Coordinates of C-alpha atoms (C1' of nucleotides) in Angstrom, one line a residue:
Chain Q
M6 CA -37.4 72.9 -10.9
T7 CA -39.8 75.8 -10.7
P8 CA -43.3 74.5 -10.3
L9 CA -44.4 78.0 -9.5
D10 CA -44.1 78.9 -13.1
A11 CA -46.0 75.8 -14.4
E12 CA -49.4 77.3 -13.5
H13 CA -50.3 78.7 -16.9
R14 CA -47.5 77.2 -19.0
H15 CA -48.1 74.5 -21.4
D16 CA -46.9 70.9 -21.7
Q17 CA -44.7 71.6 -24.7
P18 CA -43.4 75.1 -24.6
T19 CA -43.5 76.8 -27.9
A20 CA -40.5 78.7 -29.3
A21 CA -42.2 82.0 -29.0
M22 CA -43.0 81.3 -25.3
A23 CA -39.4 80.3 -24.6
V24 CA -38.1 83.5 -26.2
A25 CA -40.7 85.5 -24.3
D26 CA -39.5 84.0 -21.0
A27 CA -35.9 84.6 -21.9
L28 CA -36.6 88.2 -22.9
A29 CA -38.7 88.8 -19.7
E30 CA -35.8 87.5 -17.6
T31 CA -33.3 89.8 -19.4
I32 CA -35.6 92.7 -19.1
L33 CA -36.2 92.3 -15.4
T34 CA -32.6 91.6 -14.5
E35 CA -30.6 93.8 -16.9
M36 CA -32.9 96.6 -18.1
A37 CA -34.7 99.6 -16.7
P38 CA -37.9 101.2 -17.9
G39 CA -37.4 103.4 -20.9
M40 CA -34.6 101.4 -22.4
S41 CA -35.0 100.0 -25.9
L42 CA -34.7 96.4 -26.9
P43 CA -32.5 95.4 -29.9
S44 CA -34.2 95.4 -33.2
E45 CA -36.3 92.4 -34.2
A46 CA -33.7 91.3 -36.7
E47 CA -31.0 91.3 -34.1
L48 CA -33.1 89.4 -31.6
A49 CA -34.0 86.9 -34.3
T50 CA -30.4 86.0 -35.1
H51 CA -29.5 86.1 -31.4
H52 CA -32.2 83.7 -30.3
D53 CA -31.9 81.7 -33.5
V54 CA -35.5 81.9 -34.5
S55 CA -37.3 83.8 -37.3
R56 CA -38.4 87.3 -36.9
L57 CA -42.0 86.2 -36.7
T58 CA -41.3 84.3 -33.6
I59 CA -39.7 87.3 -32.0
R60 CA -42.7 89.3 -32.9
E61 CA -45.0 86.9 -31.2
A62 CA -42.9 86.8 -28.1
V63 CA -42.7 90.6 -28.0
K64 CA -46.5 90.8 -28.5
L65 CA -46.9 88.4 -25.5
L66 CA -44.8 90.7 -23.3
E67 CA -46.7 93.7 -24.6
G68 CA -49.9 91.9 -23.4
R69 CA -48.2 91.4 -20.0
G70 CA -47.5 95.1 -19.9
L71 CA -43.8 94.7 -19.9
L72 CA -43.1 96.3 -23.2
A73 CA -44.5 99.2 -25.2
L74 CA -44.5 98.8 -29.0
A75 CA -44.8 101.4 -31.6
R76 CA -44.5 101.5 -35.4
G77 CA -41.1 102.3 -36.6
R78 CA -39.5 102.3 -33.2
K79 CA -37.8 99.6 -31.2
A80 CA -39.7 98.0 -28.3
V81 CA -39.3 100.0 -25.1
V82 CA -39.3 98.6 -21.6
R83 CA -42.3 99.9 -19.8
Q84 CA -42.6 101.2 -16.3
P85 CA -44.9 98.6 -14.7
D86 CA -48.3 100.0 -13.9
G87 CA -51.6 98.6 -12.9
A88 CA -53.1 98.5 -16.4
A89 CA -52.8 94.8 -16.8
F90 CA -54.5 94.1 -13.6
A91 CA -57.1 96.7 -14.4
D92 CA -57.9 94.7 -17.5
F93 CA -58.2 91.6 -15.4
L94 CA -60.5 93.1 -12.9
T95 CA -62.6 94.6 -15.6
S96 CA -63.1 91.1 -17.1
V97 CA -63.9 89.7 -13.7
I98 CA -66.7 92.2 -13.3
R99 CA -67.9 91.8 -16.8
Y100 CA -68.2 88.1 -16.3
D101 CA -70.0 88.5 -13.0
P102 CA -71.4 92.0 -12.0
K103 CA -71.7 90.8 -8.4
G104 CA -67.9 91.1 -8.4
L105 CA -68.3 94.9 -8.2
F106 CA -69.3 94.6 -4.6
D107 CA -66.4 92.3 -3.9
L108 CA -64.2 95.0 -5.4
I109 CA -65.8 97.7 -3.4
E110 CA -65.3 95.6 -0.3
V111 CA -61.6 95.2 -1.0
R112 CA -61.2 98.8 -1.9
L113 CA -62.7 99.8 1.4
S114 CA -60.0 97.8 3.3
L115 CA -57.2 99.2 1.2
E116 CA -58.4 102.8 1.4
V117 CA -58.6 102.6 5.2
Q118 CA -55.1 101.3 5.3
S119 CA -54.1 103.9 2.8
A120 CA -55.5 106.7 4.9
T121 CA -53.9 105.2 8.1
L122 CA -50.5 105.0 6.5
A123 CA -50.8 108.5 5.0
A124 CA -51.5 110.0 8.4
K125 CA -48.3 108.4 9.7
R126 CA -46.0 109.0 6.7
A127 CA -47.3 111.8 4.5
T128 CA -44.8 114.4 3.5
R129 CA -45.6 118.1 3.2
A130 CA -45.8 117.7 -0.6
G131 CA -48.1 114.7 -0.3
I132 CA -50.5 116.6 2.0
A133 CA -50.4 119.5 -0.4
A134 CA -51.4 117.3 -3.3
I135 CA -54.4 115.9 -1.3
E136 CA -55.4 119.5 -0.4
G137 CA -55.2 120.4 -4.1
E138 CA -57.6 117.7 -5.1
L139 CA -60.0 118.7 -2.3
Q140 CA -59.9 122.3 -3.5
G141 CA -60.6 121.1 -7.0
M142 CA -63.8 119.4 -5.7
R143 CA -64.9 122.6 -4.0
D144 CA -64.3 124.6 -7.2
M145 CA -66.6 122.3 -9.2
L146 CA -69.3 122.8 -6.6
G147 CA -71.6 125.6 -7.8
A148 CA -73.7 127.8 -5.5
P149 CA -75.9 125.8 -3.1
G150 CA -79.1 124.6 -4.6
Q151 CA -77.9 125.4 -8.0
E152 CA -77.9 122.7 -10.7
M153 CA -74.5 121.5 -11.8
S154 CA -73.5 121.1 -15.4
Y155 CA -72.3 117.8 -16.7
E156 CA -68.8 119.1 -17.0
Q157 CA -68.8 120.3 -13.4
E158 CA -70.1 116.9 -12.2
H159 CA -67.5 115.1 -14.2
G160 CA -64.8 117.4 -12.9
F161 CA -66.0 116.8 -9.4
H162 CA -65.8 113.1 -9.8
T163 CA -62.3 113.3 -11.3
H164 CA -61.0 115.3 -8.4
D165 CA -62.8 112.8 -6.1
V166 CA -60.8 109.9 -7.6
G167 CA -57.7 112.1 -7.6
F168 CA -58.1 112.7 -3.8
H169 CA -58.1 109.0 -3.1
E170 CA -55.1 108.4 -5.4
A171 CA -53.2 111.3 -3.7
V172 CA -53.9 109.7 -0.3
A173 CA -52.6 106.4 -1.7
L174 CA -49.5 108.1 -3.0
A175 CA -49.0 109.8 0.3
S176 CA -49.0 106.5 2.1
G177 CA -45.6 105.8 0.5
N178 CA -46.7 102.2 -0.4
R179 CA -46.1 101.6 -4.1
V180 CA -48.2 98.5 -4.2
L181 CA -51.1 100.3 -2.8
G182 CA -50.7 102.9 -5.5
F183 CA -50.7 100.3 -8.2
L184 CA -53.8 98.6 -6.8
F185 CA -55.6 101.9 -6.7
E186 CA -54.6 102.6 -10.2
A187 CA -55.8 99.1 -11.2
M188 CA -59.1 99.3 -9.4
G189 CA -59.9 102.8 -10.7
R190 CA -61.1 101.9 -14.2
P191 CA -63.2 98.8 -13.2
L192 CA -64.8 100.8 -10.4
R193 CA -65.5 103.8 -12.7
E194 CA -67.1 101.4 -15.2
G195 CA -69.2 99.8 -12.5
F196 CA -70.1 103.2 -11.0
F197 CA -71.2 104.4 -14.4
I198 CA -74.2 102.1 -14.2
S199 CA -75.3 103.9 -11.1
R200 CA -74.8 107.4 -12.5
R201 CA -78.5 107.7 -13.1
G202 CA -79.1 107.1 -9.5
H203 CA -76.9 109.9 -8.4
E204 CA -79.8 112.3 -8.3
H205 CA -81.6 110.2 -5.8
R206 CA -78.6 109.6 -3.6
G207 CA -78.9 110.1 0.1
H208 CA -75.7 112.2 0.2
T209 CA -75.1 115.4 -1.7
L210 CA -71.8 116.3 -3.2
A211 CA -71.4 118.9 -0.4
D212 CA -71.6 116.1 2.1
T213 CA -68.9 114.3 0.1
V214 CA -66.6 117.4 0.4
I215 CA -67.2 117.5 4.1
A216 CA -66.3 113.8 4.5
H217 CA -63.1 114.3 2.5
Q218 CA -62.2 117.4 4.6
R219 CA -62.5 115.3 7.7
I220 CA -60.2 112.6 6.3
L221 CA -57.7 115.3 5.3
D222 CA -57.8 116.8 8.8
C223 CA -57.0 113.5 10.4
I224 CA -54.1 112.9 8.1
K225 CA -52.7 116.4 8.9
D226 CA -53.0 115.6 12.5
G227 CA -51.0 112.4 12.0
N228 CA -53.8 110.5 13.6
G229 CA -53.7 107.2 11.7
R230 CA -56.5 105.5 13.5
A231 CA -58.9 108.4 13.1
A232 CA -58.0 108.9 9.4
G233 CA -58.7 105.2 8.8
E234 CA -62.0 105.5 10.6
A235 CA -63.0 108.6 8.7
M236 CA -62.2 107.0 5.4
R237 CA -64.2 103.9 6.4
M238 CA -67.3 105.9 7.3
H239 CA -67.1 107.9 4.0
L240 CA -66.8 104.7 1.9
K241 CA -69.6 103.0 3.8
D242 CA -71.8 105.9 2.9
T243 CA -70.7 105.7 -0.7
E244 CA -71.3 102.0 -0.8
R245 CA -74.8 102.4 0.5
D246 CA -75.6 104.9 -2.2
I247 CA -74.3 102.7 -4.9
R248 CA -76.3 99.7 -3.6
V249 CA -79.4 101.8 -3.5
A250 CA -78.8 103.1 -7.0
L251 CA -78.1 99.6 -8.4
S252 CA -81.1 98.1 -6.8
Q253 CA -83.3 100.8 -8.3
L254 CA -81.7 100.1 -11.6
A255 CA -82.4 96.4 -11.2
L256 CA -86.0 97.0 -10.7
R257 CA -86.4 98.7 -14.0
P258 CA -86.6 96.9 -17.3
S259 CA -83.1 96.5 -18.5
G260 CA -81.9 97.6 -21.9
R261 CA -80.5 94.1 -22.5
P262 CA -82.4 90.8 -22.3
Chain Z
M1 CA -64.8 109.8 -25.9
T2 CA -63.3 107.2 -23.6
P3 CA -60.1 108.8 -22.3
L4 CA -60.0 106.0 -19.8
D5 CA -58.8 103.6 -22.5
A6 CA -56.2 105.9 -23.9
E7 CA -53.8 105.3 -21.1
H8 CA -51.7 102.6 -22.8
R9 CA -53.0 102.7 -26.3
H10 CA -51.0 104.3 -29.1
D11 CA -51.6 107.2 -31.4
Q12 CA -52.2 105.1 -34.4
P13 CA -53.7 101.8 -33.4
T14 CA -52.3 98.9 -35.3
A15 CA -54.5 96.3 -37.0
A16 CA -53.4 93.6 -34.5
M17 CA -54.4 95.8 -31.6
A18 CA -57.7 96.7 -33.2
V19 CA -58.4 93.0 -33.7
A20 CA -57.3 92.2 -30.2
D21 CA -59.7 94.8 -28.7
A22 CA -62.5 93.5 -30.8
L23 CA -61.8 90.0 -29.8
A24 CA -61.6 90.9 -26.1
E25 CA -64.9 92.7 -26.3
T26 CA -66.5 89.6 -28.0
I27 CA -65.0 87.3 -25.4
L28 CA -66.1 89.3 -22.5
T29 CA -69.6 89.9 -23.6
E30 CA -70.5 86.7 -25.5
M31 CA -68.2 83.9 -24.4
A32 CA -67.6 82.0 -21.2
P33 CA -64.4 80.4 -19.9
G34 CA -63.7 77.1 -21.6
M35 CA -65.3 78.0 -24.9
S36 CA -63.2 77.9 -28.1
L37 CA -62.5 80.7 -30.5
P38 CA -63.0 80.1 -34.2
S39 CA -59.9 79.0 -36.1
E40 CA -57.3 81.5 -37.1
A41 CA -58.4 81.2 -40.7
E42 CA -62.0 82.0 -39.9
L43 CA -61.0 84.9 -37.7
A44 CA -58.8 86.2 -40.5
T45 CA -61.5 86.2 -43.1
H46 CA -64.0 87.6 -40.6
H47 CA -61.8 90.5 -39.5
D48 CA -60.4 91.0 -43.0
V49 CA -56.8 90.7 -42.0
S50 CA -54.2 88.1 -42.6
R51 CA -53.7 85.1 -40.4
L52 CA -50.5 86.6 -39.1
T53 CA -52.3 89.6 -37.7
I54 CA -54.8 87.3 -36.0
R55 CA -52.0 85.4 -34.4
E56 CA -50.4 88.6 -33.0
A57 CA -53.8 89.7 -31.6
V58 CA -54.3 86.4 -30.1
K59 CA -50.8 86.4 -28.6
L60 CA -51.6 89.7 -27.1
L61 CA -54.7 88.4 -25.4
E62 CA -52.7 85.4 -24.2
G63 CA -50.3 87.8 -22.5
R64 CA -53.2 89.5 -20.9
G65 CA -54.4 86.1 -19.6
L66 CA -57.6 86.1 -21.5
L67 CA -56.8 83.2 -23.8
A68 CA -55.0 79.9 -23.5
L69 CA -53.2 78.7 -26.6
A70 CA -51.9 75.3 -27.4
R71 CA -50.5 73.6 -30.5
G72 CA -53.1 72.1 -32.7
R73 CA -56.0 73.3 -30.7
K74 CA -58.2 76.3 -31.1
A75 CA -57.7 79.1 -28.6
V76 CA -59.7 78.6 -25.5
V77 CA -61.1 81.4 -23.3
R78 CA -59.5 81.3 -19.9
Q79 CA -61.1 81.6 -16.5
P80 CA -59.5 84.8 -15.3
D81 CA -57.0 84.3 -12.6
G82 CA -54.4 86.3 -10.8
A83 CA -51.4 85.1 -12.9
A84 CA -51.1 88.3 -14.9
F85 CA -51.1 90.4 -11.8
A86 CA -48.6 88.0 -10.2
D87 CA -46.3 88.6 -13.1
F88 CA -46.7 92.3 -12.5
L89 CA -46.0 92.2 -8.8
T90 CA -43.0 90.0 -9.4
S91 CA -41.6 92.5 -11.8
V92 CA -42.2 95.3 -9.3
I93 CA -40.3 93.5 -6.7
R94 CA -37.5 92.6 -9.1
Y95 CA -37.1 96.2 -10.0
D96 CA -37.1 97.3 -6.4
P97 CA -36.7 94.7 -3.6
K98 CA -38.0 97.3 -1.1
G99 CA -41.4 96.6 -2.7
L100 CA -41.5 93.3 -0.9
F101 CA -42.3 95.2 2.3
D102 CA -45.0 97.2 0.6
L103 CA -46.4 94.0 -0.5
I104 CA -46.3 92.5 2.9
E105 CA -48.0 95.6 4.3
V106 CA -50.8 95.3 1.8
R107 CA -51.2 91.6 2.4
L108 CA -51.5 92.3 6.1
S109 CA -54.5 94.5 5.5
L110 CA -56.1 92.1 3.1
E111 CA -55.6 89.1 5.3
V112 CA -57.1 90.9 8.3
Q113 CA -60.1 91.7 6.2
S114 CA -60.2 88.2 4.8
A115 CA -60.3 86.7 8.3
T116 CA -62.9 89.1 9.4
L117 CA -65.2 88.4 6.5
A118 CA -64.6 84.6 6.8
A119 CA -65.7 84.7 10.4
K120 CA -69.0 86.3 9.3
R121 CA -69.7 84.3 6.2
A122 CA -67.8 81.0 6.2
T123 CA -69.9 78.0 5.3
R124 CA -69.4 74.6 7.0
A125 CA -67.4 73.4 4.0
G126 CA -65.2 76.5 4.1
I127 CA -64.4 76.0 7.7
A128 CA -63.7 72.3 7.0
A129 CA -61.2 73.3 4.3
I130 CA -59.4 75.6 6.7
E131 CA -59.3 72.9 9.3
G132 CA -57.9 70.5 6.7
E133 CA -55.0 72.8 6.0
L134 CA -54.2 73.3 9.7
Q135 CA -54.2 69.6 10.2
G136 CA -51.9 69.3 7.3
M137 CA -49.5 71.7 9.0
R138 CA -49.7 69.6 12.2
D139 CA -49.0 66.4 10.3
M140 CA -45.8 67.8 8.9
L141 CA -44.6 68.7 12.4
G142 CA -42.4 66.0 13.7
A143 CA -41.8 65.1 17.3
P144 CA -40.9 68.2 19.5
G145 CA -37.2 68.9 19.3
Q146 CA -36.7 66.7 16.3
E147 CA -35.2 68.0 13.1
M148 CA -37.5 68.3 10.2
S149 CA -36.7 67.1 6.8
Y150 CA -36.7 69.4 3.8
E151 CA -39.9 67.7 2.5
Q152 CA -41.6 68.2 5.8
E153 CA -40.6 71.9 6.0
H154 CA -41.8 72.4 2.4
G155 CA -45.0 70.6 3.1
F156 CA -45.6 72.7 6.2
H157 CA -45.1 75.9 4.2
T158 CA -47.5 74.7 1.5
H159 CA -50.2 74.0 4.0
D160 CA -49.4 77.4 5.6
V161 CA -50.1 79.1 2.4
G162 CA -53.1 76.9 1.8
F163 CA -54.5 77.9 5.2
H164 CA -54.5 81.5 4.2
E165 CA -56.0 80.8 0.8
A166 CA -58.7 78.7 2.4
V167 CA -59.6 81.7 4.6
A168 CA -59.7 84.0 1.6
L169 CA -62.0 81.5 -0.1
A170 CA -64.2 81.3 2.9
S171 CA -64.6 85.1 2.9
G172 CA -66.7 84.7 -0.2
N173 CA -65.0 87.6 -1.8
R174 CA -63.6 86.6 -5.2
V175 CA -61.5 89.6 -5.7
L176 CA -59.7 88.8 -2.4
G177 CA -59.1 85.3 -3.7
F178 CA -57.6 86.6 -6.9
L179 CA -55.4 89.1 -5.0
F180 CA -54.1 86.3 -2.7
E181 CA -53.4 84.1 -5.6
A182 CA -51.6 87.0 -7.3
M183 CA -49.5 87.9 -4.3
G184 CA -48.6 84.3 -3.5
R185 CA -45.8 83.8 -6.0
P186 CA -44.1 87.2 -5.5
L187 CA -44.2 86.7 -1.7
R188 CA -42.8 83.2 -2.0
E189 CA -40.1 84.5 -4.2
G190 CA -39.3 87.2 -1.7
F191 CA -39.6 84.9 1.3
F192 CA -37.3 82.4 -0.4
I193 CA -34.4 84.8 0.3
S194 CA -35.1 84.6 3.9
R195 CA -35.3 80.8 4.1
R196 CA -31.8 80.6 5.4
G197 CA -32.9 82.7 8.3
H198 CA -35.7 80.4 9.3
E199 CA -33.4 78.6 11.8
H200 CA -32.8 81.7 13.7
R201 CA -36.3 82.9 13.7
G202 CA -37.9 83.9 16.9
H203 CA -41.0 81.9 16.4
T204 CA -41.0 78.1 15.9
L205 CA -43.3 76.3 13.6
A206 CA -45.2 75.1 16.6
D207 CA -45.9 78.7 17.5
T208 CA -47.2 79.2 13.9
V209 CA -49.6 76.3 14.4
I210 CA -50.9 77.8 17.6
A211 CA -51.4 81.2 15.9
H212 CA -53.3 79.6 13.1
Q213 CA -55.4 77.6 15.6
R214 CA -56.4 80.8 17.3
I215 CA -57.5 82.4 14.0
L216 CA -59.5 79.3 13.1
D217 CA -61.2 79.4 16.5
C218 CA -62.3 83.0 16.1
I219 CA -63.7 82.2 12.6
K220 CA -65.6 79.3 14.0
D221 CA -67.0 81.5 16.7
G222 CA -68.1 83.9 14.1
N223 CA -66.2 86.7 15.8
G224 CA -65.0 88.8 13.0
R225 CA -63.2 91.4 15.0
A226 CA -61.3 88.8 17.0
A227 CA -60.4 86.8 13.9
G228 CA -59.0 89.9 12.2
E229 CA -57.0 90.8 15.3
A230 CA -55.6 87.3 15.6
M231 CA -54.6 87.4 12.0
R232 CA -53.0 90.8 12.4
M233 CA -50.9 89.6 15.3
H234 CA -49.8 86.5 13.5
L235 CA -48.7 88.4 10.5
K236 CA -47.0 91.0 12.5
D237 CA -44.9 88.3 14.0
T238 CA -44.2 86.8 10.6
E239 CA -43.2 90.2 9.2
R240 CA -40.8 90.8 12.1
D241 CA -39.2 87.4 11.4
I242 CA -38.8 88.2 7.8
R243 CA -37.3 91.6 8.5
V244 CA -34.8 90.1 10.9
A245 CA -33.9 87.4 8.3
L246 CA -33.4 89.9 5.5
S247 CA -31.3 92.2 7.6
Q248 CA -29.1 89.3 8.6
L249 CA -28.8 88.4 4.9
A250 CA -27.9 92.0 4.0
L251 CA -25.0 92.0 6.3
R252 CA -23.4 88.9 4.7
P253 CA -21.5 89.2 1.4
S254 CA -24.1 88.6 -1.3
G255 CA -23.7 85.9 -4.0
R256 CA -24.3 88.5 -6.7
P257 CA -22.3 91.6 -7.3
Chain V
dC28 C1' -71.3 44.4 -31.5
dA29 C1' -67.8 46.7 -29.1
dA30 C1' -63.2 48.1 -28.6
dG31 C1' -59.1 49.5 -30.4
dC32 C1' -56.1 51.0 -34.2
dG33 C1' -54.8 54.1 -37.9
dA34 C1' -54.9 57.4 -41.2
dA35 C1' -56.9 61.6 -43.0
dA36 C1' -58.6 66.2 -41.9
dG37 C1' -58.2 70.4 -39.6
dG38 C1' -55.3 73.4 -36.7
dT39 C1' -51.5 75.7 -34.9
dA40 C1' -46.3 76.8 -34.9
dT41 C1' -42.8 78.4 -37.5
dC42 C1' -40.1 79.7 -41.5
dA43 C1' -38.8 82.6 -45.8
dG44 C1' -39.3 86.5 -48.6
dA45 C1' -41.5 90.9 -49.8
dT46 C1' -43.9 95.4 -49.5
dA47 C1' -45.8 99.6 -47.2
dC48 C1' -45.3 103.0 -44.0
dC49 C1' -43.3 105.3 -39.9
dT50 C1' -39.4 107.2 -37.1
dT51 C1' -35.0 109.0 -36.7
dG52 C1' -30.8 111.2 -37.9
dG53 C1' -28.1 113.7 -40.9
dA54 C1' -27.1 116.4 -45.2
dG55 C1' -27.9 120.5 -47.2
dG56 C1' -30.0 124.9 -48.0
dA57 C1' -32.2 129.5 -46.4
Chain G
dT12 C1' -28.4 128.8 -36.6
dC13 C1' -32.5 126.7 -37.8
dC14 C1' -35.5 124.5 -40.9
dT15 C1' -36.4 121.2 -44.6
dC16 C1' -36.1 117.1 -46.9
dC17 C1' -34.1 112.6 -48.0
dA18 C1' -32.2 108.2 -46.9
dA19 C1' -31.4 104.5 -43.7
dG20 C1' -33.3 101.6 -40.3
dG21 C1' -37.4 99.7 -38.2
dT22 C1' -41.8 98.0 -37.5
dA23 C1' -46.5 96.3 -39.5
dT24 C1' -48.5 93.4 -42.4
dC25 C1' -49.2 90.2 -46.4
dT26 C1' -48.5 85.8 -49.1
dG27 C1' -47.2 81.1 -49.5
dA28 C1' -45.4 77.0 -47.6
dT29 C1' -43.9 73.3 -44.3
dA30 C1' -43.8 70.7 -39.9
dC31 C1' -46.1 68.8 -36.4
dC32 C1' -50.0 68.2 -33.1
dT33 C1' -55.2 67.0 -32.1
dT34 C1' -59.3 65.3 -33.1
dT35 C1' -62.2 62.4 -35.5
dC36 C1' -64.0 58.9 -38.2
dG37 C1' -63.9 54.7 -40.4
dC38 C1' -62.0 50.3 -40.5
dT39 C1' -60.4 46.3 -38.5
dT40 C1' -60.3 42.7 -35.1
dG41 C1' -61.6 40.1 -31.0

DNA sequence: CAAGCGAAAGGTATCAGATACCTTGGAGGA
DNA sequence: TCCTCCAAGGTATCTGATACCTTTCGCTTG
């Protein structure tokens, strides 16, 4: 008996669901990402159901992120990534915007750990990747006091996110990497609300570069504790800016009733 | 342009996928968990596709955890939970058992934060829930030196997990709750391997109770820093036990080729 | 009048057969 | 040798039909 699986299963399992579970088991135990499943017709005869049932089972697994489907091609086993969880987190925030702060809170904890581990384990290549992103941020920064174009600001933000992902990668913890990947989109979606507030933020983009530089230095030194602390301070500042921006936004008449 | 969405979308979006996205948007913006979708026939005429396409779209969303389907009943919007991510983590570990340690590492960080936050925010009811689980662990503990039945051991483990979930709940951070829920199954699956090693573990179940008591005390005191530290120490011990058990297991001939 | 039973209505699950369009691989020509 | 084009195999989608489950409403009975 596996009561663990009963959570979101139904009383009377449907044929499609049975096939989906069987396929998932096969995929996880016998197949690797990139491999192709047999054709729908073959699966249908093999599992003794109609092709339609196979299609529904396969669609279920596609929703779970286990398979990639495309017209005219057999279903391909997917390298698992955080996309499914990203969808989930997005829906959580959409249901309740307060969840954004929960997400930020969790991210803070994970980022601190990420920086700490990166300081202990980062390879030369990993550090180079982090440095590359930081340099990218600098390149987007115009002359001091000069207004940035939208492209520049967007590019800066991209490299900012890239920096954090590079740190996660350097930590050598794959689950951390997945979580970051999964949290990226919901966070961006949440942050987008506060984009208007960026102009009034307490910290300039130059400050951000300095903060990142400090984190990188700690990682290079192999000082995990300091790296974690630097990351924590940086994120605390960011969080404060977001809170200010959101509260300003809340005071204005919203576009939606 | 929304390049963010393009990650796992296909070049030529299929009708089923378009309908699925449209449905997801509607669900997230206009519906609440528990509400029912229109019947397949209605959706078919509304979206101007056949019923089959609606079924595939709905199956996709079911796989994403957004809908619950049952025979003879309309599709019901689901309260989001961590099941989808649990599936994902399970697959990660199945592909690469080393991922279990990554998972444990992440959990440690989240548990520490969970305990820290719980100490700061826990309500009276939240603390009562944690106390209840701890008492449950004690009840399963037989007389000192006496052998425990399988039921007792299983019950103990259940309350152990319950304790940690109660702490996460008391932290008031919903995302943390989801993550714990999602990590529960993969961790149990991973731990199960080491069940045989339990007898040789360095720490007895009585020690575990003491460690949990210490955590609870810190939470009651509202001492976040101490609570986090107590949790960290407890988990470090647990992790060490698991590593020992797994390494012992690795030395024996495995049941599978 | 209330409670319980039963059948009809509405819904989903699954099957069979058929068409359109895409992808891939190979034959054939430049 | 390389490019082009066609055919085979595959998926995406539609139509129509059947089985079985859920809900509901009216009818019967105490």
